[in-house]
Short mmCIF file of C-alpha atoms in Angstrom, two decimals:
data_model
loop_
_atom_site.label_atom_id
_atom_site.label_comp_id
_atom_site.label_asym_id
_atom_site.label_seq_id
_atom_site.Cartn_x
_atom_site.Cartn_y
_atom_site.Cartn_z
CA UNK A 1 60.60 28.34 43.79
CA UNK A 2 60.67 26.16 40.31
CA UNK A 3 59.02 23.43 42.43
CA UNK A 4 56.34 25.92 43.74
CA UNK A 5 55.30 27.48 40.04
CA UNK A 6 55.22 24.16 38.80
CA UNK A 7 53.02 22.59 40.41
CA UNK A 8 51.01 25.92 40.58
CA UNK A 9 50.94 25.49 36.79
CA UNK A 10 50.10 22.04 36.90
CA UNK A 11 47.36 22.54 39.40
CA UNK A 12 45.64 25.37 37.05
CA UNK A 13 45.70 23.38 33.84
CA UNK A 14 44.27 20.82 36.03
CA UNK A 15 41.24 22.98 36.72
CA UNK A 16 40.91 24.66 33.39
CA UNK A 17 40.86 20.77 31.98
CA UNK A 18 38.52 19.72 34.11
CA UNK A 19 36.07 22.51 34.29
CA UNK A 20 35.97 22.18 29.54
CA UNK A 21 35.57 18.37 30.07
CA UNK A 22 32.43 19.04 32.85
CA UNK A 23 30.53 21.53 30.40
CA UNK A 24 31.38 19.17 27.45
CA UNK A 25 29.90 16.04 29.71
CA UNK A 26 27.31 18.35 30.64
CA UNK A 27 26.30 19.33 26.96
CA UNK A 28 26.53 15.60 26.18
CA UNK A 29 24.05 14.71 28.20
CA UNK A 30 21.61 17.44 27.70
CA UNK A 31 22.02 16.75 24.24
CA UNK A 32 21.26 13.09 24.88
CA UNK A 33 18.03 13.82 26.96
CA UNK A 34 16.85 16.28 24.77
CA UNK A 35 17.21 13.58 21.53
CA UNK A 36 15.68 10.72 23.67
CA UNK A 37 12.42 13.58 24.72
CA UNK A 38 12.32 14.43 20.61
CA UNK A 39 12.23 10.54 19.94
CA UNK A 40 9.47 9.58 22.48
CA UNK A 41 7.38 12.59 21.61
CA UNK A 42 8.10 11.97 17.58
CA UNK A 43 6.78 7.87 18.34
CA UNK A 44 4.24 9.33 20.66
CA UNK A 45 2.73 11.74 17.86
CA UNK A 46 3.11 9.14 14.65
CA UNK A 47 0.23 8.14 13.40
CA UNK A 48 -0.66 4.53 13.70
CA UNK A 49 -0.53 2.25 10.39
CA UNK A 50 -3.49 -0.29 9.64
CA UNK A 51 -3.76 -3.35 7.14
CA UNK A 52 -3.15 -2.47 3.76
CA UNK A 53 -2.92 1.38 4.73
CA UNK A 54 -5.56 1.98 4.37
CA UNK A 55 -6.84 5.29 6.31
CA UNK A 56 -8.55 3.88 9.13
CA UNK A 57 -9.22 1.01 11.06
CA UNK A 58 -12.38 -1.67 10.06
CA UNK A 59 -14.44 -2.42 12.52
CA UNK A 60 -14.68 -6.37 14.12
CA UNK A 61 -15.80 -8.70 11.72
CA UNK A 62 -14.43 -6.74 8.63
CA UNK A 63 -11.30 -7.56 6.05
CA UNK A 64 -9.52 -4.15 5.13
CA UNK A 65 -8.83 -4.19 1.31
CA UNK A 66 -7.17 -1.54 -0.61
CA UNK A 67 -6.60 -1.84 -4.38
CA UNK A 68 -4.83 0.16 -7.08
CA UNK A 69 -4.95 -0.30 -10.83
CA UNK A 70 -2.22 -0.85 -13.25
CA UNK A 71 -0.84 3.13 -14.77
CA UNK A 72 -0.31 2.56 -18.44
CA UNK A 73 1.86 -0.81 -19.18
CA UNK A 74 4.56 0.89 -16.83
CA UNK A 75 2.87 -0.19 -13.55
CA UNK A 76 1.25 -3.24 -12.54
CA UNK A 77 -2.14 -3.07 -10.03
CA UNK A 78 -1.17 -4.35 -6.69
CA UNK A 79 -4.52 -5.97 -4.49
CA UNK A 80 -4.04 -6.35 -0.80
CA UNK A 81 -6.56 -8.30 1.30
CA UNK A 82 -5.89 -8.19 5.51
CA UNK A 83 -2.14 -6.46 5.50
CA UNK A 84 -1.76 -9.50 2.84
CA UNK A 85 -0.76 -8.37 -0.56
CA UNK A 86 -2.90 -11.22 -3.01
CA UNK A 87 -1.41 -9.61 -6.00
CA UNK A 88 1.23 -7.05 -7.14
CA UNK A 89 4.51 -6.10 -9.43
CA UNK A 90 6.31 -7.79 -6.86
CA UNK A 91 4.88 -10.89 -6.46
CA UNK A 92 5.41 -11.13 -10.32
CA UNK A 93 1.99 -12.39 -11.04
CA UNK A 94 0.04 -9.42 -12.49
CA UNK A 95 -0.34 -9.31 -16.15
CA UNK A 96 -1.93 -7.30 -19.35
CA UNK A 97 -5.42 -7.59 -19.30
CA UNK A 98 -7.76 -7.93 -16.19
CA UNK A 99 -5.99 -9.01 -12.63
CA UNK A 100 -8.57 -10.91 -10.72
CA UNK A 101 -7.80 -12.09 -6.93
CA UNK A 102 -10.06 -14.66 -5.09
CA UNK A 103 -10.85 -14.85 -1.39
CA UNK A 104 -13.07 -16.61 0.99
CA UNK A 105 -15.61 -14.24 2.33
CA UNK A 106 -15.93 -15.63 5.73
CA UNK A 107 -12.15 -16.61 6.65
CA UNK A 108 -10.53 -14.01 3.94
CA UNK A 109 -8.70 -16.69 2.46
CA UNK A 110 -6.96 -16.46 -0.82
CA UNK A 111 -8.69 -18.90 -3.03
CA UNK A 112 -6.80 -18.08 -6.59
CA UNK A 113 -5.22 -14.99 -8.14
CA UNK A 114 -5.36 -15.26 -12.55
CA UNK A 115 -4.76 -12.39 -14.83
CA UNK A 116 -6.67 -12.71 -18.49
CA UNK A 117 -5.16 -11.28 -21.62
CA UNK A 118 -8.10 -8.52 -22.79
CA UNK A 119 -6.25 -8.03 -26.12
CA UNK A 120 -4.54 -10.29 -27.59
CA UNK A 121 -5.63 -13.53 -25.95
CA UNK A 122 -9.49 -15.42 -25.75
CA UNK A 123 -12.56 -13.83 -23.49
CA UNK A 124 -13.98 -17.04 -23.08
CA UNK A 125 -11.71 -18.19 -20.38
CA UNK A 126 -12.39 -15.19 -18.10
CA UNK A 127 -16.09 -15.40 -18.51
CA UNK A 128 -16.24 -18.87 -17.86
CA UNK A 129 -13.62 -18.26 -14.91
CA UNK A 130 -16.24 -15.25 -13.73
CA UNK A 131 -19.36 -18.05 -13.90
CA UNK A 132 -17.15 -20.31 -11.66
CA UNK A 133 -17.21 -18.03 -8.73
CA UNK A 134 -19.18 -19.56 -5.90
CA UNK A 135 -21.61 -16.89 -3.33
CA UNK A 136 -20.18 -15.24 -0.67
CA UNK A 137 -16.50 -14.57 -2.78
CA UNK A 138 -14.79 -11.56 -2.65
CA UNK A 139 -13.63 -10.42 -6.19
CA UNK A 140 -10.92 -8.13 -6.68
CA UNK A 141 -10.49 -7.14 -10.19
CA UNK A 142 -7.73 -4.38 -10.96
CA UNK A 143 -7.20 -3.69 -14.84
CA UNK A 144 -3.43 -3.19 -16.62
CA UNK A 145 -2.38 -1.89 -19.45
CA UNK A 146 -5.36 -2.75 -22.24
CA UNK A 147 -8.06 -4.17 -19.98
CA UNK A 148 -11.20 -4.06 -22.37
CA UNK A 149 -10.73 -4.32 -26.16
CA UNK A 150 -12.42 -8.26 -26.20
CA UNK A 151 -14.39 -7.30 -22.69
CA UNK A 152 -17.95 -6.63 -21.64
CA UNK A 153 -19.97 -8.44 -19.48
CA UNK A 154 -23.54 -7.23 -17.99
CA UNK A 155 -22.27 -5.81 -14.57
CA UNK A 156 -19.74 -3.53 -15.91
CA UNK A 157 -18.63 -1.44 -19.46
CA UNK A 158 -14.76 -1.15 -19.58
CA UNK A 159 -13.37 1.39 -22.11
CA UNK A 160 -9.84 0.45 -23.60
CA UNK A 161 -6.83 1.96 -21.57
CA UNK A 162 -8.65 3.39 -19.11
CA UNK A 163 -7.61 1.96 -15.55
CA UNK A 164 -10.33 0.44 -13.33
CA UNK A 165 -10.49 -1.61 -10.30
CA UNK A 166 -13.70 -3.58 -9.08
CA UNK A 167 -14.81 -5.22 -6.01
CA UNK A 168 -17.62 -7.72 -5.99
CA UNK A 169 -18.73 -8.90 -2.29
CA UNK A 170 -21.29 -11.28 -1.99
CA UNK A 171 -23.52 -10.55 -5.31
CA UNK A 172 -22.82 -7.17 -4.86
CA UNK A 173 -20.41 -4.62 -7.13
CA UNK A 174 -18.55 -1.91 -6.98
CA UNK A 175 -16.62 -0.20 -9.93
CA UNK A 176 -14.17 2.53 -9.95
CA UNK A 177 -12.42 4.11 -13.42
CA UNK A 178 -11.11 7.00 -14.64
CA UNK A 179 -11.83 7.64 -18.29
CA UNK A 180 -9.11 8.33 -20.79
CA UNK A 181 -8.74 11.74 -21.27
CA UNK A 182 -5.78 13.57 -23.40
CA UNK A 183 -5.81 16.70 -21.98
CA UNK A 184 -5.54 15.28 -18.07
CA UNK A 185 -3.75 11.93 -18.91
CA UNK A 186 -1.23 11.49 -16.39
CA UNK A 187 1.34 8.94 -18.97
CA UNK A 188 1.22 9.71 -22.38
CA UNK A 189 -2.31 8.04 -23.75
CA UNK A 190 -3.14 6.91 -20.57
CA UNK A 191 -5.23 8.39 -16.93
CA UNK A 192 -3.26 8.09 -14.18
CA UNK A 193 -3.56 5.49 -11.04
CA UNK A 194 -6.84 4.51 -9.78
CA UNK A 195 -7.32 3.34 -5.78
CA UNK A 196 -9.90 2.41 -3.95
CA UNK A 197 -9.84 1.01 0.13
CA UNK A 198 -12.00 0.20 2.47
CA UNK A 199 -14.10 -2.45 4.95
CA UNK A 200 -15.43 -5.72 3.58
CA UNK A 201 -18.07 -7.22 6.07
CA UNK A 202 -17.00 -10.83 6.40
CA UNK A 203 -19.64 -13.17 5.11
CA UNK A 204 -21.65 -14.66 8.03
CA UNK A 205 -23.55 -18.27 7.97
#
């Protein structure tokens, strides 16, 4: 009779065990087909990234270019040519003054990347560095901290601490600025961030 209830006993925790351990594996795995559905439909619905992030895509026979000035003397502009970022905080060669990067405009090479010293260091340099610039040479320009007190040249008026960043393709310019303004100064004394992005046509022969 022991013999008989015991394995009764054993036989029915037997069954209960098994019967928790198939919902549990069951639950598992819906669990894990559900996550694996959430993941492909999360990938499925990102939206896609292109160079520089810029918002959309350039067409063939463009460079995508996206820009930001400097905010204040807190943060330094950062230029990005083709997904390649010419200049930036990062990179550790930005500096006070005017950031200028340099690229061929039919391969969208980097040719040179110089920062000049708009307050307390000599205008001549930049101007005769401006001069230099061969046709068909895409300037970036992005402006940190004081860009302007010893600056002005005929194709563009900078104000002191107001943020800028230019973009000269090919003879051709293109300024954008926010002026200084106390009452909607982001920092204290100075505008906030400027950006600009976009499509460069690349330079044909």
């Amino acid at each position: 009779m022991k013999l008989v209830v015991a394995v009764a006993v054993f036989l029915l925790t037997f069954y209960v065990i098994s019967q928790v351990f198939e919902i549990k594996m069951d639950a598992s795995l819906g669990n894990l087909f559900a996550r694996s559905a959430l993941d492909i439909a999360a990938r499925s619905t990102k939206p896609p990234r292109y160079k520089c992030g810029i918002s959309k895509a350039c067409p063939e026979k463009h460079f995508a270019f996206k820009m930001a000035s400097g905010a204040a003397n807190v943060v330094g502009p950062k230029i990005c040519l083709e997904d390649n970022v010419l200049m930036s905080g990062v990179k550790n060669n930005v500096g006070r003054g005017i950031n200028v990067a340099l690229a061929n405009g039919k391969t969208g090479e980097v040719l040179d990347t110089k920062y000049f010293d708009m307050w307390g260091g000599d205008v001549e340099p930049f101007i005769e560095f401006l001069k230099a610039i061969q046709d068909g040479t895409i300037v970036l320009m992005g402006t940190y901290d004081d860009g302007a007190t010893k600056y002005w040249i005929k194709f563009v008026t900078v104000s002191q601490q107001s943020p800028k960043v230019f973009l000269n393709v090919h003879c051709s310019c293109v300024q954008q600025h926010i002026k200084n303004n106390k009452d909607t100064n982001k920092y204290e004394g100075w505008p906030e961030v400027v950006e600009m992005e976009g499509c460069i046509p690349q330079k044909q022969d």
